[in-house]
Tab-separated table of C-alpha atoms in Angstrom:
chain	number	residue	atom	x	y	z
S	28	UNK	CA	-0.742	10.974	3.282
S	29	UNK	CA	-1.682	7.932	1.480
S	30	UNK	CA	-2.786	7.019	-1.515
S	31	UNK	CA	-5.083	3.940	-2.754
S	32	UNK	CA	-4.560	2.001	-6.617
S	33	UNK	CA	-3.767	-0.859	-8.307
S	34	UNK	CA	0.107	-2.049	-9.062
S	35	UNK	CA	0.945	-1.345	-12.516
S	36	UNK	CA	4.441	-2.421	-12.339
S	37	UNK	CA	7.443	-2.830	-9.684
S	38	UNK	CA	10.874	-2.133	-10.733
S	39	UNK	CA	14.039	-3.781	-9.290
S	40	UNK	CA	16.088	-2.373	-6.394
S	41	UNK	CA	18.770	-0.136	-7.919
S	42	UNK	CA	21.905	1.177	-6.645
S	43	UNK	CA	23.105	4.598	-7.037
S	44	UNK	CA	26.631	6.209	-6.220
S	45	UNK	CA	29.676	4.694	-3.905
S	46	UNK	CA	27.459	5.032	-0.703
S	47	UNK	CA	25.146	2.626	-1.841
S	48	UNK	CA	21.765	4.526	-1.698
S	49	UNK	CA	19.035	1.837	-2.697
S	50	UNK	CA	15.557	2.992	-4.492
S	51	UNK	CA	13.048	1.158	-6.019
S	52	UNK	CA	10.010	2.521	-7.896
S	53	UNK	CA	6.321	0.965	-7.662
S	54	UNK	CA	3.622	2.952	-10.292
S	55	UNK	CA	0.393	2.164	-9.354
S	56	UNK	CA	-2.867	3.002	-10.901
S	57	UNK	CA	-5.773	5.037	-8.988
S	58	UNK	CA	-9.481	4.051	-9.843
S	59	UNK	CA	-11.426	7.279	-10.564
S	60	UNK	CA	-12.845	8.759	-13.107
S	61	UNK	CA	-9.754	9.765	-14.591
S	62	UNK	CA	-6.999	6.831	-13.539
S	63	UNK	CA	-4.048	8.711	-12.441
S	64	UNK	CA	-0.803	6.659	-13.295
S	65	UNK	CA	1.634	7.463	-10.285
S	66	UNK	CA	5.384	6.692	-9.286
S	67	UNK	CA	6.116	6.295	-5.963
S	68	UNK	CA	9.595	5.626	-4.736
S	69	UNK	CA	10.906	3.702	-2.034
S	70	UNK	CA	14.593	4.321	-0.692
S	71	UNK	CA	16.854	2.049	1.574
S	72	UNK	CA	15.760	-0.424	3.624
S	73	UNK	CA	12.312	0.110	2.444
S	74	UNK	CA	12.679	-0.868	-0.760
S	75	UNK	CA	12.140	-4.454	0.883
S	76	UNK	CA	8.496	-3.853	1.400
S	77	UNK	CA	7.300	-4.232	-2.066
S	78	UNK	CA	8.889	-7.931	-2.306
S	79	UNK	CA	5.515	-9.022	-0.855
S	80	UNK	CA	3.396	-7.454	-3.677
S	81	UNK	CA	2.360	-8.560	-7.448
S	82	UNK	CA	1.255	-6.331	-10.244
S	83	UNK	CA	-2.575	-6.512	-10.350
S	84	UNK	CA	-2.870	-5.878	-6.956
S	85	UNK	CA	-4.681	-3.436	-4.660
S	86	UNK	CA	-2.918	-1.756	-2.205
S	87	UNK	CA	-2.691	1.475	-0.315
S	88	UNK	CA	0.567	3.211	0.340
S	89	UNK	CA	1.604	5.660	3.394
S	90	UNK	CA	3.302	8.603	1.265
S	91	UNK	CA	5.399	11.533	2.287
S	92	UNK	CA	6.270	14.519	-0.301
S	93	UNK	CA	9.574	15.091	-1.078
S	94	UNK	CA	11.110	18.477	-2.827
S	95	UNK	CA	14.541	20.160	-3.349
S	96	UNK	CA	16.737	22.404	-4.668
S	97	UNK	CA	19.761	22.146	-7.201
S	98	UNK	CA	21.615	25.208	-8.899
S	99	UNK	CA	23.058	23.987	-12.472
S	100	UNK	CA	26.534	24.980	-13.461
S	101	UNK	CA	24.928	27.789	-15.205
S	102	UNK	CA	23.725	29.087	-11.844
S	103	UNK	CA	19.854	28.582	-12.492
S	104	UNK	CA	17.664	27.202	-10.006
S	105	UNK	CA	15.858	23.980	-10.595
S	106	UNK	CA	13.019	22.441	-8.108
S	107	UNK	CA	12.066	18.853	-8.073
S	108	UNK	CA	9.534	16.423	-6.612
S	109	UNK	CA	9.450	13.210	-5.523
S	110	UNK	CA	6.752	10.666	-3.751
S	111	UNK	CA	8.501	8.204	-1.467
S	112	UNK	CA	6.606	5.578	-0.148
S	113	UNK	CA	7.156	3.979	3.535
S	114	UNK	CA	4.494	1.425	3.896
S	115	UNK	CA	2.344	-0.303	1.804
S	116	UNK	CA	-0.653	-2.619	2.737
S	117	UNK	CA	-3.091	-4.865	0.849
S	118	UNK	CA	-6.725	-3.942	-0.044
S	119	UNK	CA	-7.359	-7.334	-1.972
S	120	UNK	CA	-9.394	-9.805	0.896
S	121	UNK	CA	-7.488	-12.939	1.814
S	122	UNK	CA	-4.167	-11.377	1.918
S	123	UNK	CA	-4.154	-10.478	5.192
S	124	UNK	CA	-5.621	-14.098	6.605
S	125	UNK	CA	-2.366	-14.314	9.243
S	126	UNK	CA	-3.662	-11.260	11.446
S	127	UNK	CA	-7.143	-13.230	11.644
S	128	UNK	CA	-7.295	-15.824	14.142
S	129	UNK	CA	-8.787	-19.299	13.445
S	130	UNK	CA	-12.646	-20.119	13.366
S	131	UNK	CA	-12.923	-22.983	16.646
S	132	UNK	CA	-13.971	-26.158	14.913
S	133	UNK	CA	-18.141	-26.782	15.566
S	134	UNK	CA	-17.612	-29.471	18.496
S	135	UNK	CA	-16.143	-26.479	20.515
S	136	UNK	CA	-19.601	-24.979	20.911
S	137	UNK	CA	-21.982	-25.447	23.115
S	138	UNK	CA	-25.850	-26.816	21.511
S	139	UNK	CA	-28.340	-24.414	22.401
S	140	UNK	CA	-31.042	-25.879	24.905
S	141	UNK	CA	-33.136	-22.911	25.686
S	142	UNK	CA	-34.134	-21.528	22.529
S	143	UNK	CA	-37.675	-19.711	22.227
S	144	UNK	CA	-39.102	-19.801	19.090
S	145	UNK	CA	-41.942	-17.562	20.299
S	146	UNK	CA	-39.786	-14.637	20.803
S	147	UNK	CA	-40.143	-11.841	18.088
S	148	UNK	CA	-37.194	-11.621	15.748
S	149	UNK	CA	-36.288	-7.951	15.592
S	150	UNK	CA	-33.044	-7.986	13.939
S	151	UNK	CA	-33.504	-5.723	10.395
S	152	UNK	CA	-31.484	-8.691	8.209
């Protein structure tokens, strides 16, 4: 699943327990009708990915649902739920300029010789 918003904040890596389990929260902000504020968690080494990311920013994030069981000392049954993300991307223009190659500068193309005005122009823009 994935899910599209704006970053509202980015928390710090934090570590939990003597095994060293990493998390690190992200709450973005979804642009409808009625803006949804939404934490999404990222665990291990994928708590990395959000070091490339500002609040402000657009992004979509790859999403899986998480849910489990626990049974209190009391012997009741809780459920809980959790959104952890495991990739996040930019939506804002410009961020992703490395994946696009270079524009040739104009000396590397040819001048046009045969060019006929005459010929109807049929293209709708």
């Amino acid at each position: 699943m994935e899910i599209q918003g704006r970053i509202k904040l980015i928390d710090e890596t934090k570590e939990y327990g003597n095994n060293g389990f990493r998390k690190r929260e992200v709450v973005i902000t979804t642009e409808e009708q009625y803006p949804q504020h939404i934490l999404i968690e990222f665990v291990q080494d994928k708590t990395s990915l959000l070091d490339a990311f500002q609040v402000g920013q657009m992004v979509k994030i790859s999403i899986n649902l998480r849910g489990r069981e626990w049974v209190n000392p009391q012997g009741e049954t809780k459920y809980f739920n959790s959104i952890q993300g495991w990739r996040i991307e930019s939506l804002e223009a410009g961020q992703d300029s490395e994946n696009i190659p270079p524009v040739p500068p104009m000396e590397a193309f040819e001048p046009v010789e045969d060019l006929k005005e005459e010929e109807p122009d049929d293209l709708p823009f």
